[in-house]
CSV table of C-alpha atoms in Angstrom, one decimal:
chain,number,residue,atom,x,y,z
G,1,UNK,CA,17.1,-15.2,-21.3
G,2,UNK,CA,18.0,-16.1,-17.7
G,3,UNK,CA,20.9,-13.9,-17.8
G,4,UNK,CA,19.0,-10.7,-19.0
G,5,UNK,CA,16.8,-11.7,-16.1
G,6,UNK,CA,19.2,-10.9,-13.7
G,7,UNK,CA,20.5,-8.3,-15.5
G,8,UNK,CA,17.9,-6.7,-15.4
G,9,UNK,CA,16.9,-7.0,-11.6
G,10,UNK,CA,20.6,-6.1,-10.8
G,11,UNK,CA,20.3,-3.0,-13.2
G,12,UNK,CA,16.4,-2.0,-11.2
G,13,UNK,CA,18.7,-2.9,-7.8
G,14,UNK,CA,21.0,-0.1,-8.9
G,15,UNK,CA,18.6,2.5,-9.2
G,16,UNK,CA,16.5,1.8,-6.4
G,17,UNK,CA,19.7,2.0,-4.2
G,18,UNK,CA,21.3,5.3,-6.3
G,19,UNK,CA,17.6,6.9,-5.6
G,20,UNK,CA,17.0,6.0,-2.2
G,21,UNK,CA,20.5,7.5,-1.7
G,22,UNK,CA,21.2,10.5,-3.6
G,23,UNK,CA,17.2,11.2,-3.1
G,24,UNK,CA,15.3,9.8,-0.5
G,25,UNK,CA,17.6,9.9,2.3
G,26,UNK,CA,17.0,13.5,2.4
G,27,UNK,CA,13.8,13.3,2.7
G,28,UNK,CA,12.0,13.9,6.3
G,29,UNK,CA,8.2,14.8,6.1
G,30,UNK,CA,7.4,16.4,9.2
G,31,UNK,CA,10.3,14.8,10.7
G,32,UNK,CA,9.0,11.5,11.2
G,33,UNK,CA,8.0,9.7,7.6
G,34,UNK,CA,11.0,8.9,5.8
G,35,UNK,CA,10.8,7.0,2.5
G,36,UNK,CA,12.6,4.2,1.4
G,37,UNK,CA,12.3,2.4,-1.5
G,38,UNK,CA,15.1,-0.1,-1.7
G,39,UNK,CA,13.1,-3.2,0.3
G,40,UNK,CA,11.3,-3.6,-3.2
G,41,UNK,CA,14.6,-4.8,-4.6
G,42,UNK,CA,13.7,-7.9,-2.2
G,43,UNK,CA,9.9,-7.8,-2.6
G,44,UNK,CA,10.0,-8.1,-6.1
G,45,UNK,CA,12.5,-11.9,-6.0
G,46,UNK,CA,10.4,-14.8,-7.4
G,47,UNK,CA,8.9,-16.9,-5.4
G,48,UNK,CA,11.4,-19.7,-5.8
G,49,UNK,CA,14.5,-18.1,-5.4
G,50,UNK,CA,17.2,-19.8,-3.1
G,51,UNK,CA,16.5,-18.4,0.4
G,52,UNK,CA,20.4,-18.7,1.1
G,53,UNK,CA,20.7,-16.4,-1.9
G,54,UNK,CA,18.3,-13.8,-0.6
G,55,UNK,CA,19.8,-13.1,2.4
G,56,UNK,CA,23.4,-13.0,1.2
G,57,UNK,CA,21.8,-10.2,-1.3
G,58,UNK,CA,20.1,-8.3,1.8
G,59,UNK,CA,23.3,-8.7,3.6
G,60,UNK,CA,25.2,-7.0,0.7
G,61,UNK,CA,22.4,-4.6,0.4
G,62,UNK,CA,22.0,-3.5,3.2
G,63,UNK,CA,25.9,-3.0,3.9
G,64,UNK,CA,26.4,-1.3,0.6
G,65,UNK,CA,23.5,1.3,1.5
G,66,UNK,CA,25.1,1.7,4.6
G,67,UNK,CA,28.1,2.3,3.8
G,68,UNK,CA,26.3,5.7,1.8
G,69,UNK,CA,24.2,6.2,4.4
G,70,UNK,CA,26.3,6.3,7.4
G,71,UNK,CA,24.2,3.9,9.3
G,72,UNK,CA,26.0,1.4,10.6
G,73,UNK,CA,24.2,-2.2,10.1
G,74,UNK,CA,21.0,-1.0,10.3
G,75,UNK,CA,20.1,-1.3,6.7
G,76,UNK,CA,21.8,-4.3,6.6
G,77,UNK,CA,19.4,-5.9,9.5
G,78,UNK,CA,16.3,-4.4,8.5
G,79,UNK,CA,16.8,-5.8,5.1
G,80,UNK,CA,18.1,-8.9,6.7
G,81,UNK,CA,14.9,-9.4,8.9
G,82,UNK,CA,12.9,-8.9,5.6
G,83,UNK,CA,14.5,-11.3,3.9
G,84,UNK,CA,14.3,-13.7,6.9
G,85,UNK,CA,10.1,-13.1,7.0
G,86,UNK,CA,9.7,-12.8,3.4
G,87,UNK,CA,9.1,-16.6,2.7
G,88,UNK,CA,6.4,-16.8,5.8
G,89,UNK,CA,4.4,-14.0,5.0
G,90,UNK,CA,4.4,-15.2,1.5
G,91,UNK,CA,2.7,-18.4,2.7
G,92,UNK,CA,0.0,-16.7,5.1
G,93,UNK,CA,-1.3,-15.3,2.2
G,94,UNK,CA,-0.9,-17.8,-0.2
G,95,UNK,CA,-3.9,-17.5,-2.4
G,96,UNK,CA,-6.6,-20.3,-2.9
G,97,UNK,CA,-5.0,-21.7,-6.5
G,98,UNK,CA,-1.5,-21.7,-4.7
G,99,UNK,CA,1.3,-19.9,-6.8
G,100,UNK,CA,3.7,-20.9,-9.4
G,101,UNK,CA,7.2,-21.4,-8.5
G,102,UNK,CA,8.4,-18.7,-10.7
G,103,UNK,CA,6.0,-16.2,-9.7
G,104,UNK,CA,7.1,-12.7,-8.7
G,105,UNK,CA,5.2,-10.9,-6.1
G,106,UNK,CA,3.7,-8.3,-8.4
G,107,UNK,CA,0.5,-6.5,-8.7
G,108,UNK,CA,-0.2,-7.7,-11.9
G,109,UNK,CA,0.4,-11.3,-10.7
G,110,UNK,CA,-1.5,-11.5,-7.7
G,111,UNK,CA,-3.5,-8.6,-7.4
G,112,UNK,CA,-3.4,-5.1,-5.5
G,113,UNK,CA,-4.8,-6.5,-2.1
G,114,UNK,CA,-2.0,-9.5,-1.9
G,115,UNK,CA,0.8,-6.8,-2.5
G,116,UNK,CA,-0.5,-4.7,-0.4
G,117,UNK,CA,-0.8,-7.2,2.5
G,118,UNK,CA,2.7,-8.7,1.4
G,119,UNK,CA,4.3,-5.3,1.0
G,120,UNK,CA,2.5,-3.8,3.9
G,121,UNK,CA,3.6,-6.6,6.6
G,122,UNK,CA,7.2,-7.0,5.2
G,123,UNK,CA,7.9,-3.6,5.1
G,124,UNK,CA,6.4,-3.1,8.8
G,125,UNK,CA,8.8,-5.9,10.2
G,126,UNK,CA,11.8,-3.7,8.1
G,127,UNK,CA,11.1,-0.1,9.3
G,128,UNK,CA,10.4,-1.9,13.1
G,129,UNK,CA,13.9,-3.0,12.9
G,130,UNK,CA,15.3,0.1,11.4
G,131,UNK,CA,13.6,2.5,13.7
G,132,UNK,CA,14.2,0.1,16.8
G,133,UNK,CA,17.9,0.0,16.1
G,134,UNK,CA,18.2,3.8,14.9
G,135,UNK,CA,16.5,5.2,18.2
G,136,UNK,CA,17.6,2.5,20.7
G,137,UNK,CA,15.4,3.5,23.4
G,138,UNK,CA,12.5,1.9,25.8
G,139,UNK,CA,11.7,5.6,27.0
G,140,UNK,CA,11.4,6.7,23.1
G,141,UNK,CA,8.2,3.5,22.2
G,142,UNK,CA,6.1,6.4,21.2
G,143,UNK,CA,8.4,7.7,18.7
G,144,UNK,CA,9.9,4.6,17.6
G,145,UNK,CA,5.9,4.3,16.7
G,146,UNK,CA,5.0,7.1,14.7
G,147,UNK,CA,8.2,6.5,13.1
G,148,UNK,CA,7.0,3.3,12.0
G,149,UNK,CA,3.7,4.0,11.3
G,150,UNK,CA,4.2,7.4,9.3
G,151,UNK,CA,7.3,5.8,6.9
G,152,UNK,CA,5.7,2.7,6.4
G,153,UNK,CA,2.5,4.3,4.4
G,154,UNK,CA,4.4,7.0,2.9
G,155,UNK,CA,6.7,3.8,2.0
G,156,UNK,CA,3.7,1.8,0.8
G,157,UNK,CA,2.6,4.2,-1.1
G,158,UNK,CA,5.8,4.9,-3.3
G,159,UNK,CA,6.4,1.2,-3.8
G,160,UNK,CA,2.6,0.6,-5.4
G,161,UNK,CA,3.6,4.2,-7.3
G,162,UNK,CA,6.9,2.2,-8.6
G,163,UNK,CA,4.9,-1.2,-9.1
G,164,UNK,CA,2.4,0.8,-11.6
G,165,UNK,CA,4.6,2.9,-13.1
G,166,UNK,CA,7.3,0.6,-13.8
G,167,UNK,CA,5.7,-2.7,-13.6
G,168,UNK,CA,4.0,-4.9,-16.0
G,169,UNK,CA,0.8,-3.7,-16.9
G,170,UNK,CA,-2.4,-4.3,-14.0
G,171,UNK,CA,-5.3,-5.3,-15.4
G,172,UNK,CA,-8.7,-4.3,-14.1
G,173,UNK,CA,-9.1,-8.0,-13.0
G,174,UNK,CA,-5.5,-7.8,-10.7
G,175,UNK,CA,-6.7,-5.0,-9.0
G,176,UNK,CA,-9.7,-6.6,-6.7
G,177,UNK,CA,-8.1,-9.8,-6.3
């Protein structure tokens, strides 16, 4: 059971990356909002995952997308930096009744406004990074910005797109928690 687990998260890992690749990374809406899909791979990690663990995986991630991308190290340290955060956000928002150890973040677990908080704030801290690192520049804060800003939602959006497409199924009660 364990192992088709993992399977299957490696086999979703896979896909993500092959999409945000041979799709996404060609994507510029007016030149600013770029998607990317691949932090959801991380996102997605029960709660109780070893924390060593998760940021090998980003490490090898992020080096593996870069290595397709042509972008040296910055997936890797934006994915990295997610990783990093992803247990303290997860405890700011840690709902009244606490969560179960082998929780996954998911809509249909804890509700649309948690993910989108969780999602939202993690996925900030990564496109920060990657946009920091990518434009390198003090005089360029403005773009570096609307960078941010503009592939974060488009970002946001396609990851609650993926959660209820391909997620378990929301129930009406999930989505106002």
């Amino acid at each position: 059971m364990i192992e088709l687990k993992w399977l299957k998260t490696v086999l979703v890992a896979l896909l993500l990356l092959l999409f945000q690749v041979t799709v996404l990374n060609q994507v510029s809406l007016l030149g600013f909002a770029r998607p990317f899909v691949y932090p959801l791979i991380l996102l997605l990690l029960p709660f109780d995952s070893n924390r060593a663990g998760v940021l090998v995986l980003a490490l090898a991630l992020g080096l593996l997308l870069d290595s397709f991308s042509d972008s040296p190290g910055l997936h890797a340290a934006s994915l990295v930096l997610l990783a990093w955060l992803r247990p303290h956000v997860a405890s700011l928002l840690t709902p009244r009744a606490g969560y179960e150890a082998a929780d996954e973040p998911r809509v249909a677990n804890l509700g649309l406004p948690w993910f989108s908080a969780y999602a939202g704030m993690l996925l900030l801290a990564h496109h920060i990074m990657f946009f920091s690192l990518e434009i390198f520049s003090f005089a360029a804060l403005g773009r570096i910005f609307v960078h941010v800003i503009s592939s974060g939602i488009l970002s946001l959006i396609l990851l609650l797109a993926l959660e209820y497409l391909f997620g378990p199924p929301v129930s009406r009660k999930s989505l106002s928690r």
